[in-house]
GROMACS .gro file of C-alpha atoms in nm:
model
  177
    1VAL     CA    1   0.000   0.001   0.001
    2PHE     CA    2   0.284   0.239   0.089
    3LEU     CA    3   0.452   0.176  -0.249
    4GLN     CA    4   0.127   0.245  -0.436
    5LEU     CA    5   0.084   0.571  -0.248
    6ILE     CA    6   0.438   0.681  -0.343
    7LEU     CA    7   0.374   0.597  -0.708
    8ILE     CA    8   0.056   0.804  -0.709
    9VAL     CA    9   0.198   1.105  -0.523
   10SER     CA   10   0.544   1.132  -0.682
   11PRO     CA   11   0.424   1.263  -1.023
   12VAL     CA   12   0.261   1.556  -0.840
   13PHE     CA   13   0.595   1.664  -0.697
   14GLY     CA   14   0.746   1.650  -1.045
   15MET     CA   15   0.483   1.879  -1.199
   16ARG     CA   16   0.578   2.237  -1.263
   17ILE     CA   17   0.330   2.509  -1.334
   18ASP     CA   18   0.496   2.793  -1.524
   19ALA     CA   19   0.397   3.144  -1.431
   20ASP     CA   20   0.181   3.333  -1.673
   21PRO     CA   21   0.424   3.536  -1.889
   22ARG     CA   22   0.168   3.812  -1.915
   23MET     CA   23   0.183   3.880  -1.541
   24ILE     CA   24   0.440   4.001  -1.291
   25ILE     CA   25   0.368   3.947  -0.923
   26SER     CA   26   0.523   4.185  -0.672
   27PHE     CA   27   0.577   4.063  -0.319
   28VAL     CA   28   0.383   4.250  -0.057
   29ASP     CA   29   0.587   4.496   0.144
   30HIS     CA   30   0.397   4.564   0.466
   31SER     CA   31   0.602   4.874   0.541
   32LEU     CA   32   0.461   5.064   0.238
   33PRO     CA   33   0.134   5.254   0.233
   34PRO     CA   34  -0.120   5.055   0.024
   35GLU     CA   35  -0.122   5.303  -0.268
   36LEU     CA   36   0.257   5.262  -0.315
   37ASP     CA   37   0.254   4.883  -0.288
   38ILE     CA   38   0.237   4.714  -0.631
   39LEU     CA   39   0.056   4.379  -0.620
   40ARG     CA   40   0.079   4.274  -0.983
   41VAL     CA   41   0.122   4.387  -1.341
   42THR     CA   42  -0.085   4.220  -1.610
   43THR     CA   43  -0.082   4.258  -1.986
   44ASP     CA   44  -0.352   4.208  -2.243
   45LEU     CA   45  -0.429   4.291  -2.604
   46SER     CA   46  -0.724   4.509  -2.691
   47GLU     CA   47  -0.949   4.467  -2.992
   48ASP     CA   48  -0.826   4.805  -3.120
   49ASN     CA   49  -0.459   4.691  -3.141
   50HIS     CA   50  -0.322   4.820  -2.814
   51LEU     CA   51  -0.104   4.645  -2.563
   52ILE     CA   52  -0.261   4.708  -2.224
   53PHE     CA   53  -0.061   4.709  -1.900
   54ARG     CA   54  -0.256   4.710  -1.572
   55ILE     CA   55  -0.056   4.795  -1.263
   56GLN     CA   56  -0.259   4.695  -0.956
   57THR     CA   57  -0.175   4.842  -0.619
   58LYS     CA   58  -0.297   4.742  -0.275
   59GLY     CA   59  -0.481   5.072  -0.234
   60GLU     CA   60  -0.537   5.405  -0.400
   61ARG     CA   61  -0.472   5.771  -0.321
   62ILE     CA   62  -0.702   6.059  -0.400
   63SER     CA   63  -0.460   6.331  -0.290
   64GLY     CA   64  -0.119   6.357  -0.133
   65ASP     CA   65   0.243   6.408  -0.241
   66ARG     CA   66   0.233   6.546  -0.596
   67ASN     CA   67   0.579   6.405  -0.670
   68ASP     CA   68   0.464   6.042  -0.650
   69TYR     CA   69   0.406   5.855  -0.977
   70VAL     CA   70   0.325   5.515  -1.116
   71VAL     CA   71   0.577   5.420  -1.386
   72LEU     CA   72   0.564   5.169  -1.666
   73ASN     CA   73   0.928   5.123  -1.767
   74ILE     CA   74   0.971   4.972  -2.114
   75GLN     CA   75   1.307   4.857  -2.248
   76HIS     CA   76   1.262   4.864  -2.625
   77GLU     CA   77   1.554   4.995  -2.828
   78LYS     CA   78   1.569   5.272  -2.561
   79THR     CA   79   1.450   5.309  -2.205
   80TYR     CA   80   1.102   5.457  -2.187
   81ALA     CA   81   0.936   5.570  -1.865
   82MET     CA   82   0.563   5.622  -1.902
   83ILE     CA   83   0.434   5.798  -1.596
   84ILE     CA   84   0.106   5.908  -1.447
   85PRO     CA   85   0.059   6.082  -1.110
   86LEU     CA   86  -0.029   5.849  -0.823
   87ASN     CA   87  -0.297   6.093  -0.699
   88LYS     CA   88  -0.633   6.049  -0.864
   89GLU     CA   89  -0.717   6.420  -0.827
   90VAL     CA   90  -0.425   6.515  -1.055
   91ASP     CA   91  -0.455   6.531  -1.436
   92GLU     CA   92  -0.440   6.182  -1.589
   93THR     CA   93  -0.228   6.278  -1.890
   94ILE     CA   94   0.045   6.028  -1.966
   95ARG     CA   95   0.395   6.167  -1.984
   96ILE     CA   96   0.665   5.972  -2.164
   97PHE     CA   97   1.036   6.009  -2.101
   98GLU     CA   98   1.318   5.832  -2.281
   99GLY     CA   99   1.687   5.777  -2.254
  100LYS     CA  100   1.964   5.536  -2.346
  101LEU     CA  101   1.893   5.167  -2.300
  102LEU     CA  102   1.952   5.077  -1.934
  103SER     CA  103   1.969   4.736  -1.781
  104SER     CA  104   1.679   4.638  -1.562
  105GLY     CA  105   1.653   4.808  -1.227
  106GLN     CA  106   1.872   5.104  -1.326
  107ILE     CA  107   1.589   5.344  -1.405
  108ILE     CA  108   1.691   5.560  -1.111
  109SER     CA  109   2.053   5.593  -1.229
  110SER     CA  110   2.005   5.830  -1.518
  111PRO     CA  111   1.771   6.127  -1.584
  112LEU     CA  112   1.529   6.073  -1.872
  113GLU     CA  113   1.425   6.341  -2.120
  114GLN     CA  114   1.067   6.415  -2.228
  115SER     CA  115   0.989   6.210  -2.538
  116ASN     CA  116   0.798   6.329  -2.842
  117ILE     CA  117   0.692   5.974  -2.924
  118SER     CA  118   0.333   6.049  -2.828
  119ASP     CA  119   0.328   6.315  -3.101
  120GLU     CA  120   0.400   6.045  -3.357
  121TYR     CA  121   0.174   5.789  -3.181
  122PRO     CA  122  -0.106   5.980  -3.007
  123GLU     CA  123  -0.270   5.651  -2.901
  124PHE     CA  124  -0.042   5.626  -2.595
  125ASN     CA  125  -0.277   5.655  -2.302
  126ALA     CA  126  -0.295   5.606  -1.925
  127LYS     CA  127  -0.580   5.626  -1.677
  128HIS     CA  128  -0.653   5.542  -1.315
  129ILE     CA  129  -0.851   5.229  -1.251
  130THR     CA  130  -0.972   5.086  -0.921
  131ARG     CA  131  -0.657   5.038  -0.711
  132GLY     CA  132  -0.416   5.098  -0.995
  133VAL     CA  133  -0.334   5.239  -1.335
  134GLU     CA  134  -0.384   5.119  -1.691
  135PHE     CA  135  -0.141   5.207  -1.970
  136ARG     CA  136  -0.235   5.157  -2.338
  137ILE     CA  137   0.039   5.133  -2.598
  138PRO     CA  138  -0.027   5.112  -2.973
  139LEU     CA  139   0.095   4.787  -3.125
  140GLU     CA  140   0.219   4.976  -3.433
  141TRP     CA  141   0.485   5.142  -3.214
  142ILE     CA  142   0.645   4.810  -3.125
  143ASN     CA  143   0.933   4.685  -3.336
  144PHE     CA  144   0.878   4.310  -3.319
  145SER     CA  145   1.233   4.234  -3.431
  146ALA     CA  146   1.378   4.410  -3.125
  147ASP     CA  147   1.387   4.301  -2.761
  148PHE     CA  148   1.098   4.415  -2.545
  149SER     CA  149   1.073   4.404  -2.167
  150PHE     CA  150   0.885   4.592  -1.900
  151ASP     CA  151   0.888   4.675  -1.530
  152ALA     CA  152   0.654   4.876  -1.309
  153TYR     CA  153   0.746   5.111  -1.025
  154THR     CA  154   0.594   5.351  -0.779
  155ILE     CA  155   0.839   5.639  -0.740
  156SER     CA  156   0.905   5.984  -0.603
  157ALA     CA  157   1.039   6.210  -0.875
  158LYS     CA  158   1.066   6.566  -0.994
  159ILE     CA  159   1.035   6.701  -1.345
  160GLN     CA  160   1.245   7.004  -1.434
  161LYS     CA  161   1.286   7.146  -1.784
  162GLN     CA  162   1.136   6.837  -1.948
  163ILE     CA  163   1.370   6.599  -1.762
  164LEU     CA  164   1.257   6.331  -1.518
  165TYR     CA  165   1.475   6.288  -1.208
  166ILE     CA  166   1.380   5.985  -0.998
  167ASN     CA  167   1.453   6.044  -0.631
  168LYS     CA  168   1.325   5.723  -0.480
  169VAL     CA  169   1.174   5.391  -0.584
  170TYR     CA  170   0.906   5.282  -0.338
  171ASP     CA  171   0.810   4.950  -0.496
  172GLN     CA  172   0.879   4.758  -0.813
  173ALA     CA  173   0.751   4.465  -1.012
  174ARG     CA  174   1.025   4.352  -1.248
  175ARG     CA  175   1.055   4.093  -1.521
  176SER     CA  176   1.335   4.243  -1.728
  177ASN     CA  177   1.685   4.097  -1.730
   0.00000   0.00000   0.00000
């Protein structure tokens, strides 16, 4: 009986369930306020040819520090930081900054300049959703022959003369290498 039980149970230990490649899970940090704590980042395709990134946080903020942002960092031929204010009361206009290609996790190391990519592709969009932010990126912008990776952050930053200076990273959900 013991041998039969081992034969039945052992295939279960050998099974491996791969994580969904369209999702990044961020580990809960109990020391962060809920609105700064990223729970997960999910991706999806829309019917109107947009890549959708949903950054879910543990909570939301109506008002507070105006220097706090949610960032979708895309590594795609360059480093792109797509930001929206964390506060829901602030204008929901997406701002896009770009700079030289950085390795993952180095977004804080170099200031990024305001990009004019949204002039060429006005379909870039961001909006607040319940406990998070949704970014929409047109598929036509993506060069499918180049590498593409993404991370999400909650940050404290300042913008001076069209340049983004990141002061502090509160939380991150990273998949990039």
